[in-house]
Coordinates of C-alpha atoms in Angstrom, one line a residue:
Chain U
M1 CA -109.2 -87.2 79.8
K2 CA -108.0 -86.1 75.8
I3 CA -103.7 -85.6 76.2
G4 CA -102.0 -83.6 74.1
V5 CA -98.7 -84.0 72.6
C6 CA -96.5 -81.6 70.7
V7 CA -94.4 -83.2 67.9
K8 CA -91.9 -81.5 65.9
S9 CA -90.0 -83.3 62.8
T10 CA -86.5 -82.5 62.7
P11 CA -83.3 -83.8 61.2
D12 CA -82.0 -87.3 62.6
T13 CA -78.6 -86.1 63.8
A14 CA -77.4 -89.3 63.7
I15 CA -76.9 -89.5 60.4
T16 CA -77.5 -86.2 58.6
R17 CA -74.8 -84.0 57.1
F18 CA -76.3 -80.8 56.7
K19 CA -76.1 -78.8 53.6
Y20 CA -77.3 -74.9 53.1
T21 CA -79.6 -73.8 50.3
S22 CA -78.0 -71.8 47.4
G23 CA -78.4 -68.6 49.0
N24 CA -77.4 -69.8 52.5
D25 CA -80.7 -68.7 53.5
G26 CA -81.8 -72.1 54.8
I27 CA -81.0 -75.9 55.3
D28 CA -81.7 -78.0 52.3
A29 CA -84.3 -80.0 53.4
A30 CA -83.9 -82.5 50.7
Q31 CA -80.4 -84.1 51.9
V32 CA -81.9 -84.6 55.3
K33 CA -83.2 -87.6 56.7
F34 CA -86.4 -86.5 59.6
T35 CA -87.6 -88.1 62.6
V36 CA -89.3 -87.2 65.6
N37 CA -87.3 -84.9 67.9
P38 CA -85.8 -86.7 70.8
Y39 CA -87.3 -84.7 73.6
D40 CA -90.6 -85.1 71.9
E41 CA -90.4 -89.0 72.3
F42 CA -89.8 -88.3 76.1
A43 CA -93.3 -86.3 75.7
V44 CA -95.1 -88.8 73.7
E45 CA -94.1 -91.2 76.2
E46 CA -95.0 -89.5 79.3
A47 CA -98.1 -89.2 77.4
A48 CA -99.2 -92.8 76.5
R49 CA -98.1 -93.5 80.2
M50 CA -100.6 -91.2 81.4
K51 CA -103.3 -92.6 79.2
E52 CA -102.3 -96.3 80.6
A53 CA -102.5 -95.3 84.1
H54 CA -105.7 -92.9 84.0
G55 CA -107.3 -93.6 80.6
G56 CA -108.3 -91.2 77.8
E57 CA -107.4 -90.6 74.7
V58 CA -103.5 -89.6 73.3
V59 CA -103.7 -87.2 70.6
A60 CA -100.2 -85.8 68.7
V61 CA -99.9 -82.7 66.7
T62 CA -97.8 -81.5 64.5
V63 CA -97.2 -78.2 62.4
G64 CA -95.3 -78.7 59.2
D65 CA -95.7 -80.3 55.5
A66 CA -96.5 -83.4 54.3
G67 CA -93.0 -84.6 55.3
A68 CA -94.0 -83.8 59.1
G69 CA -97.2 -85.4 58.9
K70 CA -95.3 -88.6 57.8
V71 CA -92.8 -88.3 60.8
L72 CA -95.8 -88.1 62.9
R73 CA -97.1 -91.5 61.9
E74 CA -94.1 -92.7 63.8
T75 CA -95.8 -91.6 67.2
L76 CA -98.7 -93.5 66.4
A77 CA -96.7 -97.2 66.9
V78 CA -95.9 -96.0 70.8
G79 CA -99.0 -95.1 72.3
V80 CA -100.3 -92.4 70.7
D81 CA -104.0 -92.6 69.2
R82 CA -104.5 -89.8 66.9
G83 CA -102.6 -87.4 64.8
V84 CA -103.4 -83.9 64.0
H85 CA -101.5 -82.6 61.2
V86 CA -101.6 -78.5 60.9
D87 CA -100.3 -78.0 57.0
A88 CA -98.5 -75.0 57.5
V89 CA -94.7 -74.0 56.6
N90 CA -92.4 -71.2 57.3
T91 CA -94.0 -70.8 60.6
D92 CA -91.5 -69.1 63.4
S93 CA -92.0 -70.0 66.9
L94 CA -95.1 -67.4 67.7
A95 CA -97.1 -68.8 64.4
T96 CA -96.6 -72.5 65.5
A97 CA -97.5 -72.0 68.8
R98 CA -100.5 -69.9 67.9
L99 CA -101.8 -72.8 65.7
L100 CA -100.6 -75.5 68.5
A101 CA -102.9 -73.2 70.9
A102 CA -105.7 -73.4 68.6
V103 CA -106.1 -77.3 68.6
A104 CA -105.3 -77.3 71.8
R105 CA -108.2 -75.3 72.4
S106 CA -110.7 -76.9 69.8
E107 CA -109.4 -80.7 71.3
G108 CA -109.9 -79.7 75.0
F109 CA -106.4 -81.4 76.1
G110 CA -106.0 -81.9 79.8
V111 CA -102.5 -81.9 79.8
L112 CA -100.3 -81.0 76.4
F113 CA -96.4 -82.5 76.7
C114 CA -93.7 -81.0 74.8
G115 CA -90.2 -81.6 74.6
K116 CA -88.1 -79.4 76.3
V117 CA -86.4 -77.9 73.1
A118 CA -86.1 -79.0 69.4
V119 CA -82.8 -80.2 68.2
D120 CA -82.8 -78.2 65.1
D121 CA -83.2 -74.5 65.9
Q122 CA -82.6 -75.2 70.0
A123 CA -85.3 -72.2 70.6
S124 CA -87.1 -74.1 73.3
A125 CA -89.7 -71.3 72.5
V126 CA -92.8 -72.7 71.6
P127 CA -94.1 -74.7 74.7
A128 CA -94.0 -71.4 76.9
M129 CA -95.7 -69.3 74.4
V130 CA -98.4 -72.5 73.8
A131 CA -99.2 -72.3 77.7
E132 CA -98.9 -68.2 77.8
L133 CA -101.7 -67.8 74.9
L134 CA -104.0 -71.0 76.5
G135 CA -103.4 -69.2 80.1
W136 CA -102.3 -72.5 81.3
P137 CA -99.3 -73.0 83.8
H138 CA -96.5 -74.1 82.3
V139 CA -93.5 -76.2 83.8
S140 CA -90.3 -77.1 82.0
V141 CA -87.8 -79.4 82.1
V142 CA -89.6 -81.8 83.9
T143 CA -88.2 -84.8 85.4
A144 CA -91.2 -86.7 87.0
F145 CA -95.1 -86.2 86.4
S146 CA -98.0 -87.4 88.2
T147 CA -101.4 -86.4 88.4
D148 CA -104.8 -87.8 89.7
G149 CA -107.1 -85.8 87.3
A150 CA -107.6 -83.1 88.4
T151 CA -104.2 -81.6 90.0
F152 CA -100.6 -82.6 88.9
T153 CA -97.1 -82.5 90.5
A154 CA -94.2 -82.0 88.4
S155 CA -90.5 -82.4 89.7
R156 CA -87.6 -80.3 87.4
A157 CA -83.9 -80.4 88.0
V158 CA -83.0 -76.8 88.8
G159 CA -79.2 -77.2 89.1
G160 CA -77.1 -77.9 91.9
G161 CA -78.8 -81.2 92.7
V162 CA -81.9 -79.4 93.7
E163 CA -85.3 -81.0 92.7
E164 CA -88.2 -78.0 92.5
V165 CA -91.6 -79.9 93.0
V166 CA -94.1 -77.9 91.3
T167 CA -98.0 -78.7 92.1
G168 CA -101.1 -77.0 90.4
A169 CA -104.7 -77.6 88.4
L170 CA -105.0 -78.7 85.0
P171 CA -105.1 -78.3 82.5
V172 CA -101.0 -77.6 81.9
V173 CA -98.4 -77.3 79.8
I174 CA -95.5 -79.6 80.5
T175 CA -92.1 -80.0 78.6
A176 CA -90.2 -83.1 79.3
E177 CA -86.5 -83.1 80.0
R178 CA -84.0 -86.4 79.7
G179 CA -85.2 -88.9 82.2
L180 CA -88.4 -88.1 82.7
N181 CA -89.2 -91.8 81.5
E182 CA -87.2 -94.4 79.0
P183 CA -89.2 -94.2 75.5
R184 CA -91.1 -97.9 74.9
Y185 CA -90.0 -99.7 71.4
Q186 CA -92.5 -99.6 68.3
K187 CA -93.2 -103.3 68.9
L188 CA -94.2 -104.5 65.3
K189 CA -98.1 -105.3 66.9
D190 CA -98.2 -101.5 67.7
I191 CA -96.3 -101.1 63.9
M192 CA -99.2 -102.9 62.4
A193 CA -102.2 -101.3 64.6
A194 CA -100.2 -97.9 63.7
K195 CA -101.4 -98.6 60.0
K196 CA -105.1 -98.4 61.1
K197 CA -104.8 -95.0 63.2
V198 CA -105.9 -91.5 61.5
V199 CA -103.9 -88.6 61.3
G200 CA -106.8 -85.6 60.4
V201 CA -105.1 -82.7 58.0
V202 CA -106.3 -79.4 59.2
T203 CA -105.6 -76.2 57.9
P204 CA -104.7 -72.7 59.9
E205 CA -108.2 -71.0 58.5
S206 CA -110.0 -74.2 59.6
L207 CA -108.7 -73.7 63.3
G208 CA -109.5 -69.7 63.1
V209 CA -105.5 -68.8 62.8
S210 CA -105.4 -65.8 60.1
A211 CA -102.4 -65.2 57.7
A212 CA -101.9 -62.0 60.1
D213 CA -101.5 -64.2 62.8
L214 CA -99.1 -66.1 61.2
A215 CA -97.0 -63.5 59.8
P216 CA -93.4 -64.3 61.1
V217 CA -91.7 -61.8 63.7
V218 CA -88.7 -63.9 63.8
T219 CA -87.0 -64.3 60.2
F220 CA -83.6 -66.0 59.4
S221 CA -81.7 -64.5 57.1
A222 CA -78.1 -66.2 56.6
Y223 CA -77.0 -69.6 58.2
A224 CA -73.3 -70.0 58.5
D225 CA -70.5 -72.9 59.7
P226 CA -69.1 -71.7 63.1
P227 CA -65.5 -71.0 62.6
E228 CA -62.9 -73.8 62.4
R229 CA -61.6 -75.1 65.5
P230 CA -57.7 -74.1 65.5
K231 CA -55.3 -76.8 66.0
G232 CA -54.6 -77.9 69.5
R233 CA -51.1 -77.0 71.2
V234 CA -48.8 -79.2 73.2
I235 CA -46.8 -77.9 75.8
P236 CA -44.1 -79.1 76.4
G237 CA -41.1 -80.1 79.6
D238 CA -41.9 -81.9 83.0
A239 CA -45.2 -81.3 84.1
A240 CA -44.3 -78.7 86.9
E241 CA -43.1 -76.4 84.2
A242 CA -45.9 -77.6 81.8
A243 CA -48.5 -76.7 84.6
R244 CA -46.7 -73.3 85.0
E245 CA -46.5 -72.1 81.4
L246 CA -50.5 -73.7 80.9
V247 CA -51.8 -71.4 83.8
R248 CA -50.2 -68.6 82.1
L249 CA -51.1 -69.5 78.8
L250 CA -54.9 -69.4 80.2
R251 CA -54.5 -66.0 81.7
D252 CA -52.2 -64.0 79.5
E253 CA -53.4 -65.5 76.2
A254 CA -57.3 -67.0 76.5
K255 CA -57.9 -64.7 79.4
V256 CA -60.4 -67.5 81.1
L257 CA -58.2 -67.1 84.5
Chain Q
M1 CA -81.5 -107.2 48.0
L2 CA -83.4 -108.0 51.1
D3 CA -85.2 -105.0 51.2
L4 CA -86.4 -105.0 48.0
F5 CA -89.5 -106.5 49.8
H6 CA -89.5 -104.5 52.6
D7 CA -92.6 -102.0 53.7
D8 CA -93.0 -99.5 56.5
S9 CA -93.3 -102.1 59.0
H10 CA -90.3 -103.7 58.2
R11 CA -88.1 -100.5 58.6
A12 CA -89.9 -99.3 61.8
L13 CA -89.1 -102.8 63.1
A14 CA -85.5 -102.6 61.6
A15 CA -85.3 -99.2 63.5
T16 CA -86.6 -101.0 67.0
A17 CA -84.1 -103.8 66.7
A18 CA -81.0 -101.2 65.7
R19 CA -82.1 -99.1 68.6
F20 CA -81.9 -102.2 71.0
V21 CA -78.8 -103.3 69.6
D22 CA -76.7 -100.3 70.0
T23 CA -78.2 -100.0 73.2
N24 CA -77.9 -103.5 74.9
I25 CA -75.8 -105.7 73.0
R26 CA -73.2 -103.7 70.7
P27 CA -71.5 -102.0 74.1
Y28 CA -70.8 -105.5 75.9
A29 CA -70.5 -108.0 72.9
E30 CA -66.8 -108.0 73.5
A31 CA -67.1 -108.9 77.4
W32 CA -69.4 -111.3 76.9
E33 CA -68.0 -113.0 74.0
E34 CA -64.8 -113.0 76.3
A35 CA -66.9 -114.0 79.5
G36 CA -68.6 -116.8 77.6
S37 CA -72.2 -115.6 78.0
F38 CA -74.5 -112.9 78.1
P39 CA -76.7 -111.5 81.0
S40 CA -79.7 -113.6 81.7
D41 CA -82.2 -110.6 81.4
L42 CA -81.3 -110.0 78.1
A43 CA -83.8 -111.8 77.2
V44 CA -86.5 -110.0 79.4
R45 CA -85.1 -107.2 77.8
A46 CA -85.6 -108.4 74.0
G47 CA -89.1 -109.4 74.6
A48 CA -90.4 -106.5 76.2
A49 CA -88.5 -104.7 72.3
G50 CA -91.0 -107.3 70.6
L51 CA -87.5 -108.7 69.0
L52 CA -88.3 -112.5 70.6
G53 CA -91.1 -113.6 68.3
P54 CA -91.8 -110.9 65.5
T55 CA -93.1 -113.7 63.0
Y56 CA -95.0 -115.4 65.8
P57 CA -98.9 -115.0 66.2
E58 CA -100.0 -112.4 68.4
S59 CA -102.2 -114.7 70.0
V60 CA -99.0 -115.9 72.0
G61 CA -97.9 -112.4 72.3
G62 CA -95.3 -112.4 69.0
G63 CA -95.7 -109.9 65.9
G64 CA -97.5 -111.2 63.5
G65 CA -95.0 -110.6 61.1
D66 CA -94.2 -112.3 57.9
V67 CA -90.6 -114.1 57.0
F68 CA -88.7 -110.6 56.7
H69 CA -89.7 -109.1 59.8
G70 CA -87.7 -112.3 61.3
L71 CA -84.9 -111.5 59.0
V72 CA -84.3 -107.7 59.8
V73 CA -84.3 -108.7 63.8
A74 CA -81.8 -111.1 62.9
E75 CA -79.6 -109.0 61.0
A76 CA -80.0 -106.2 63.5
L77 CA -79.0 -108.7 65.9
V78 CA -75.6 -109.7 64.4
R79 CA -74.6 -105.9 63.8
G80 CA -74.3 -106.2 67.9
G81 CA -71.0 -107.4 67.1
S82 CA -71.6 -110.9 69.1
V83 CA -72.7 -113.7 66.9
G84 CA -72.8 -116.0 70.1
T85 CA -75.1 -113.5 71.4
A86 CA -77.8 -113.3 68.8
M87 CA -77.6 -117.5 68.6
G88 CA -78.2 -117.6 72.1
L89 CA -80.8 -115.3 72.5
G90 CA -82.6 -116.9 69.5
S91 CA -82.3 -120.7 70.5
H92 CA -86.1 -120.6 70.6
A93 CA -86.1 -120.1 66.7
I94 CA -85.8 -123.4 66.3
A95 CA -87.5 -124.6 69.3
L96 CA -91.0 -123.1 69.2
P97 CA -92.2 -123.5 65.8
P98 CA -92.8 -127.6 66.3
I99 CA -95.0 -126.3 69.7
L100 CA -96.9 -123.1 67.3
A101 CA -97.3 -125.9 64.5
L102 CA -98.7 -128.8 66.4
G103 CA -99.0 -127.9 70.0
T104 CA -102.2 -127.6 71.9
D105 CA -103.5 -123.8 72.8
A106 CA -102.4 -125.2 76.6
Q107 CA -98.9 -126.0 75.3
K108 CA -98.5 -122.8 73.4
E109 CA -100.0 -121.0 76.3
R110 CA -97.4 -122.5 79.2
F111 CA -94.0 -122.7 76.6
V112 CA -94.4 -120.3 74.0
R113 CA -95.7 -117.0 75.5
P114 CA -92.9 -117.0 78.3
V115 CA -90.2 -117.3 76.2
V116 CA -91.4 -114.9 73.4
A117 CA -91.4 -112.7 76.7
G118 CA -88.1 -113.3 77.5
T119 CA -88.8 -114.9 80.9
R120 CA -88.2 -118.3 79.5
V121 CA -85.7 -119.8 77.8
A122 CA -86.4 -122.3 74.9
A123 CA -83.8 -124.9 73.1
L124 CA -84.0 -127.7 70.5
A125 CA -82.6 -130.8 71.4
I126 CA -82.1 -133.4 68.6
T127 CA -78.0 -134.1 68.0
E128 CA -76.6 -137.0 69.8
P129 CA -73.3 -138.2 70.7
S130 CA -74.0 -140.8 68.0
G131 CA -74.8 -138.6 65.3
G132 CA -76.7 -135.4 64.4
S133 CA -77.2 -134.9 60.8
D134 CA -78.8 -138.9 60.7
V135 CA -82.4 -137.7 62.6
A136 CA -83.2 -141.5 61.8
R137 CA -80.8 -142.8 64.4
V138 CA -81.8 -140.7 67.6
R139 CA -81.6 -143.3 70.5
T140 CA -83.2 -141.2 73.8
R141 CA -85.9 -143.4 74.1
A142 CA -89.0 -142.7 76.0
V143 CA -91.4 -145.1 77.2
R144 CA -94.8 -144.4 78.0
D145 CA -95.8 -145.3 81.9
G146 CA -99.4 -144.4 82.8
D147 CA -99.8 -140.2 81.8
H148 CA -96.1 -140.3 81.9
Y149 CA -93.0 -140.9 79.8
V150 CA -90.2 -142.0 81.2
V151 CA -87.0 -140.4 79.3
S152 CA -83.2 -142.1 79.3
G153 CA -80.8 -140.8 76.9
Q154 CA -78.4 -138.0 76.4
K155 CA -78.1 -135.2 73.9
T156 CA -75.3 -132.9 72.8
Y157 CA -74.1 -129.5 71.1
I158 CA -77.3 -128.3 72.3
T159 CA -77.4 -124.2 72.2
S160 CA -78.7 -122.9 75.0
G161 CA -78.6 -126.3 76.5
G162 CA -77.4 -124.1 80.2
R163 CA -80.0 -121.8 80.1
A164 CA -83.2 -123.6 78.7
D165 CA -86.1 -123.7 80.9
Y166 CA -88.0 -125.8 78.1
V167 CA -86.3 -128.1 76.0
V168 CA -88.1 -129.7 73.0
T169 CA -86.5 -132.9 72.6
A170 CA -86.4 -135.6 69.7
V171 CA -87.2 -139.1 71.7
R172 CA -87.6 -142.4 70.4
T173 CA -91.0 -143.7 70.9
G174 CA -91.1 -146.4 68.5
A175 CA -89.2 -149.7 68.1
P176 CA -84.8 -149.2 68.3
D177 CA -85.5 -149.8 64.3
S178 CA -88.2 -147.4 63.6
G179 CA -86.2 -144.7 61.6
H180 CA -88.2 -141.5 61.0
A181 CA -91.3 -143.1 61.6
G182 CA -90.4 -143.9 65.7
L183 CA -89.4 -140.4 66.7
S184 CA -91.7 -138.2 68.9
L185 CA -91.2 -134.5 70.5
L186 CA -91.1 -134.1 74.1
V187 CA -91.1 -131.0 76.1
I188 CA -88.2 -131.6 79.1
E189 CA -88.7 -128.9 81.8
R190 CA -85.6 -127.7 83.8
G191 CA -86.0 -128.7 87.4
T192 CA -87.7 -132.5 86.2
P193 CA -86.0 -135.1 87.9
G194 CA -83.3 -137.2 86.2
F195 CA -82.6 -134.2 83.5
T196 CA -79.3 -132.7 83.9
S197 CA -76.7 -130.4 81.6
G198 CA -73.3 -130.2 81.6
P199 CA -70.8 -127.6 81.8
P200 CA -70.7 -125.4 78.9
L201 CA -68.6 -126.9 76.0
R202 CA -65.8 -125.3 74.6
K203 CA -66.0 -124.4 71.0
M204 CA -64.5 -122.4 68.1
G205 CA -67.1 -119.6 67.9
W206 CA -69.8 -118.4 69.5
W207 CA -68.3 -118.3 72.6
A208 CA -71.3 -116.1 74.3
S209 CA -73.2 -118.9 73.7
D210 CA -74.1 -121.8 75.9
T211 CA -73.8 -124.9 74.1
T212 CA -73.9 -128.2 76.6
E213 CA -74.7 -131.9 77.0
L214 CA -77.8 -132.7 78.2
F215 CA -78.5 -136.1 80.5
F216 CA -81.8 -138.1 81.0
D217 CA -81.7 -140.7 83.2
D218 CA -85.4 -142.0 84.0
C219 CA -86.9 -138.7 83.6
R220 CA -90.3 -138.8 84.4
V221 CA -91.9 -136.4 81.7
P222 CA -95.8 -135.8 81.5
A223 CA -97.8 -137.1 78.7
A224 CA -99.0 -133.4 78.4
N225 CA -95.7 -132.2 77.1
L226 CA -96.1 -134.8 74.1
I227 CA -95.8 -132.3 71.1
G228 CA -98.5 -133.2 68.1
A229 CA -99.1 -137.0 68.1
E230 CA -96.6 -139.8 69.2
N231 CA -94.0 -141.1 66.2
F232 CA -94.6 -137.7 64.2
G233 CA -91.8 -136.2 65.8
F234 CA -90.1 -135.9 62.6
Y235 CA -92.2 -134.6 60.2
A236 CA -92.8 -132.0 63.0
I237 CA -89.5 -131.0 63.1
M238 CA -89.1 -130.9 59.2
A239 CA -92.3 -128.6 59.2
N240 CA -90.0 -125.3 60.4
F241 CA -86.5 -125.7 58.1
A242 CA -87.8 -123.6 55.8
Q243 CA -88.0 -120.5 58.0
E244 CA -84.8 -121.5 60.0
R245 CA -82.9 -121.9 57.5
L246 CA -83.5 -118.4 56.1
L247 CA -82.8 -117.0 59.3
I248 CA -79.6 -118.8 59.1
A249 CA -78.8 -117.2 55.9
A250 CA -79.6 -114.1 56.6
T251 CA -77.3 -114.2 59.5
C252 CA -74.6 -115.6 57.3
V253 CA -75.6 -112.5 55.2
A254 CA -75.5 -110.0 58.0
M255 CA -71.9 -111.4 59.3
A256 CA -70.8 -111.0 55.7
A257 CA -71.9 -106.9 55.6
E258 CA -70.4 -106.7 59.0
A259 CA -67.3 -108.4 58.0
I260 CA -67.0 -105.6 54.8
R261 CA -67.7 -102.5 56.8
L262 CA -65.1 -103.4 59.2
T263 CA -62.5 -104.0 56.5
E264 CA -63.9 -100.9 54.8
R265 CA -62.8 -99.0 57.4
H266 CA -59.7 -101.1 58.0
V267 CA -58.2 -100.7 54.5
R268 CA -59.2 -96.5 54.9
E269 CA -57.0 -96.0 57.7
R270 CA -54.3 -98.5 57.3
E271 CA -51.1 -97.2 55.3
A272 CA -48.4 -99.4 53.7
F273 CA -45.6 -98.6 51.3
G274 CA -46.7 -95.0 51.5
R275 CA -50.5 -95.1 51.1
R276 CA -53.4 -95.9 52.2
I277 CA -53.7 -100.1 51.3
G278 CA -57.4 -99.0 49.7
D279 CA -55.5 -97.4 47.4
F280 CA -53.9 -100.3 45.8
Q281 CA -55.7 -102.0 42.9
V282 CA -55.4 -105.7 44.6
I283 CA -56.9 -104.4 48.2
R284 CA -59.8 -103.1 46.0
H285 CA -61.1 -105.7 43.8
R286 CA -60.5 -108.0 46.7
L287 CA -63.6 -105.9 48.5
A288 CA -65.0 -105.9 44.9
E289 CA -65.2 -109.2 45.0
M290 CA -66.3 -109.5 48.6
R291 CA -69.3 -106.9 48.0
T292 CA -70.2 -109.0 45.0
R293 CA -70.2 -112.0 46.8
E294 CA -72.3 -110.5 49.9
A295 CA -74.4 -109.2 47.4
E296 CA -75.3 -112.6 45.3
A297 CA -76.2 -114.1 49.1
R298 CA -78.3 -111.5 49.7
S299 CA -80.3 -111.4 46.6
F300 CA -80.8 -114.9 46.4
V301 CA -82.1 -115.3 50.0
A302 CA -84.7 -112.3 49.8
V303 CA -85.7 -114.1 46.1
V304 CA -86.2 -117.0 48.4
A305 CA -87.9 -115.5 51.3
E306 CA -90.2 -113.7 48.8
R307 CA -91.4 -117.3 47.4
H308 CA -91.7 -118.7 51.1
R309 CA -93.7 -115.4 51.7
R310 CA -95.9 -116.0 49.1
G311 CA -96.7 -120.0 49.8
E312 CA -94.5 -121.9 47.3
D313 CA -92.8 -124.9 48.1
V314 CA -89.2 -123.4 48.7
T315 CA -87.6 -127.1 50.0
A316 CA -84.6 -127.0 47.9
W317 CA -84.8 -123.0 47.0
V318 CA -83.9 -122.4 50.9
A319 CA -81.5 -125.3 50.9
M320 CA -80.0 -123.6 48.3
A321 CA -80.0 -120.5 49.9
K322 CA -78.5 -121.3 53.0
N323 CA -75.1 -122.9 50.9
A324 CA -74.8 -120.0 49.5
A325 CA -75.1 -117.6 51.9
V326 CA -72.9 -119.9 54.4
S327 CA -70.4 -119.6 51.4
A328 CA -70.3 -115.9 50.8
C329 CA -69.5 -115.7 54.5
S330 CA -66.9 -118.0 54.5
F331 CA -65.3 -116.5 51.6
V332 CA -66.3 -112.9 53.2
T333 CA -65.0 -113.1 56.4
D334 CA -61.4 -115.1 55.1
A335 CA -60.9 -112.3 53.0
A336 CA -61.8 -110.0 55.8
V337 CA -59.2 -111.5 57.9
Q338 CA -56.5 -111.5 55.2
L339 CA -56.9 -107.8 54.3
H340 CA -56.6 -106.9 57.6
G341 CA -53.1 -109.0 58.0
G342 CA -51.9 -110.0 61.7
L343 CA -54.0 -107.7 63.3
G344 CA -56.7 -110.2 61.7
Y345 CA -55.6 -112.8 63.5
M346 CA -56.1 -110.7 67.0
R347 CA -58.4 -111.4 69.6
E348 CA -59.3 -107.7 69.8
C349 CA -60.1 -107.4 65.9
G350 CA -63.5 -107.5 65.2
V351 CA -63.2 -110.0 62.0
E352 CA -61.1 -112.6 63.4
R353 CA -64.5 -113.7 65.7
L354 CA -66.7 -113.1 62.8
Y355 CA -64.1 -115.5 60.6
R356 CA -64.6 -117.9 63.8
D357 CA -68.0 -118.1 64.1
A358 CA -68.9 -118.3 60.6
R359 CA -67.6 -121.8 60.2
L360 CA -70.4 -123.6 62.0
F361 CA -72.9 -122.5 60.0
A362 CA -71.7 -125.0 57.7
I363 CA -72.7 -127.3 59.8
G364 CA -75.5 -126.4 62.1
G365 CA -79.3 -125.8 60.8
G366 CA -78.4 -128.5 58.3
T367 CA -75.0 -129.9 57.0
T368 CA -73.7 -128.5 53.9
E369 CA -73.7 -132.0 53.0
I370 CA -77.4 -132.5 53.8
M371 CA -78.8 -129.7 52.3
N372 CA -77.2 -130.7 49.0
E373 CA -78.8 -134.0 49.4
I374 CA -82.1 -132.1 49.7
I375 CA -81.4 -130.2 46.7
H376 CA -80.9 -133.2 45.3
R377 CA -83.9 -134.5 46.1
F378 CA -86.5 -131.2 45.7
A379 CA -85.0 -129.7 43.2
P380 CA -87.6 -129.4 40.0
T381 CA -85.6 -131.4 37.0
S382 CA -84.8 -129.7 33.8
R383 CA -86.2 -130.5 30.7

């Protein structure tokens, strides 16, 4: 079975300081170090484990510029067999989903793994859209996954300590939550082997997705920093008195009680 | 700079090592140093991440990389904050190369593969109470008896001596006065009757590393554990000195870099006489000197490593690189303690540990004086 995994190139939040483009209408990509979206690493690991258990081929797919294609290559050292880089820029969630769905259809994936969210736009929109476009079931924020090759079982934490178990027939779109697995390290042997693996570059036209299909339905007009956090306040007095004052402030000023 | 000779594979391995160190070492470094040991399953985790044998052949489970792959891992381990852990975890780096160079396939499968995987620990035992640098004086005797050697003698200052499952041991198989020509290497396995190790030795630095004496009391070792030919042990030991000393040099460079990082942070935060001490020219200049010494050593080590990678005979260069890196590391860690003031003398302070840990490198892996003898003997003469 072919196992698909969607990979997004996102800023490395551990070291990146963001700067806006001159018109405040975007992030200055030149100032940013990009890496694999952290949640996609769980998706990649789950795809690799599924292949190790059942055989098949793991194909990672990304949509973006040449930089995104380079980031995609990082996954070739951690269990991905082949990459597909859809060369398209400035696609919104729906356009991205159309392109990914077209790849999934042409490759004939049995399962498509995605991260539950991308750490840049935090939209969590694409995987559900892909599933809808394909007419496949979609299970989000999954913390355990298994399959027998025809059906699947997926667990998701729905809050309050409750675990929801979803079963169904393949193909399916799964989005990975932290805890689904522990992503493996890139070992030198695999880093070397990855150099011989192929990332195929495809265009939207070759996937049968027209310019009209890619027209954005969402556009970003402006970016702004969140307001600066006001200075903290120290409430003086003994504990009982300070606690009374704290409650009064929370009720009368902050109006959260 | 070391990274002048790096390609994407070195950068990817450095990222793997950094992730491993951030998750598995840094949070616990101080506790392990104080406890005088690190958990034994750390090696299993490091093995699973491919960090125990990046330069060893893939046929024994290694990464098949070049010398720079080894150096990036050594550097990353130092950044974990416990040089003792890095050295203990890496004790096989001096023990396994003779087996890789001269051992049989069966010996590699038996002694190398499980160590690279992290499920077994290997150590090298040469130094004896009667002497270290003078390898020709090794007195531990191995007498052939059928298909065994009977080993008697004592070793000391053995890194991982208490934990090692396989001890690659220099023994005298020739006549007592045979010098270099009468030495052999035997792998002596934990559990062999007559083989015991002493309690951990109390050291100036490297606290998390387990350093002990070893005792061999009529210890019967299978002749199948002989590495290479009998009486060729000295050459087996010598064969790997280039890579071993480059690893030591890179470790020293990384320690200097770490001391500079900690000191930069300190002088930015610490105030005296009404301003941050980093704003005083005397402090800025001291830091500039520290950075210069570190950069000098880093550049030199990189060039020598590259010559080694190209297959040149770097015997003298490597000795110079070790001395240069040790000297830079000593200078920088000493200055780092000074710029930290009283805090730099306190156990809670990272540079206090680096200062103590640095001292051993002028002694271990060949003393500075032995390096100078090698430079004298092997450096091309100027015309």
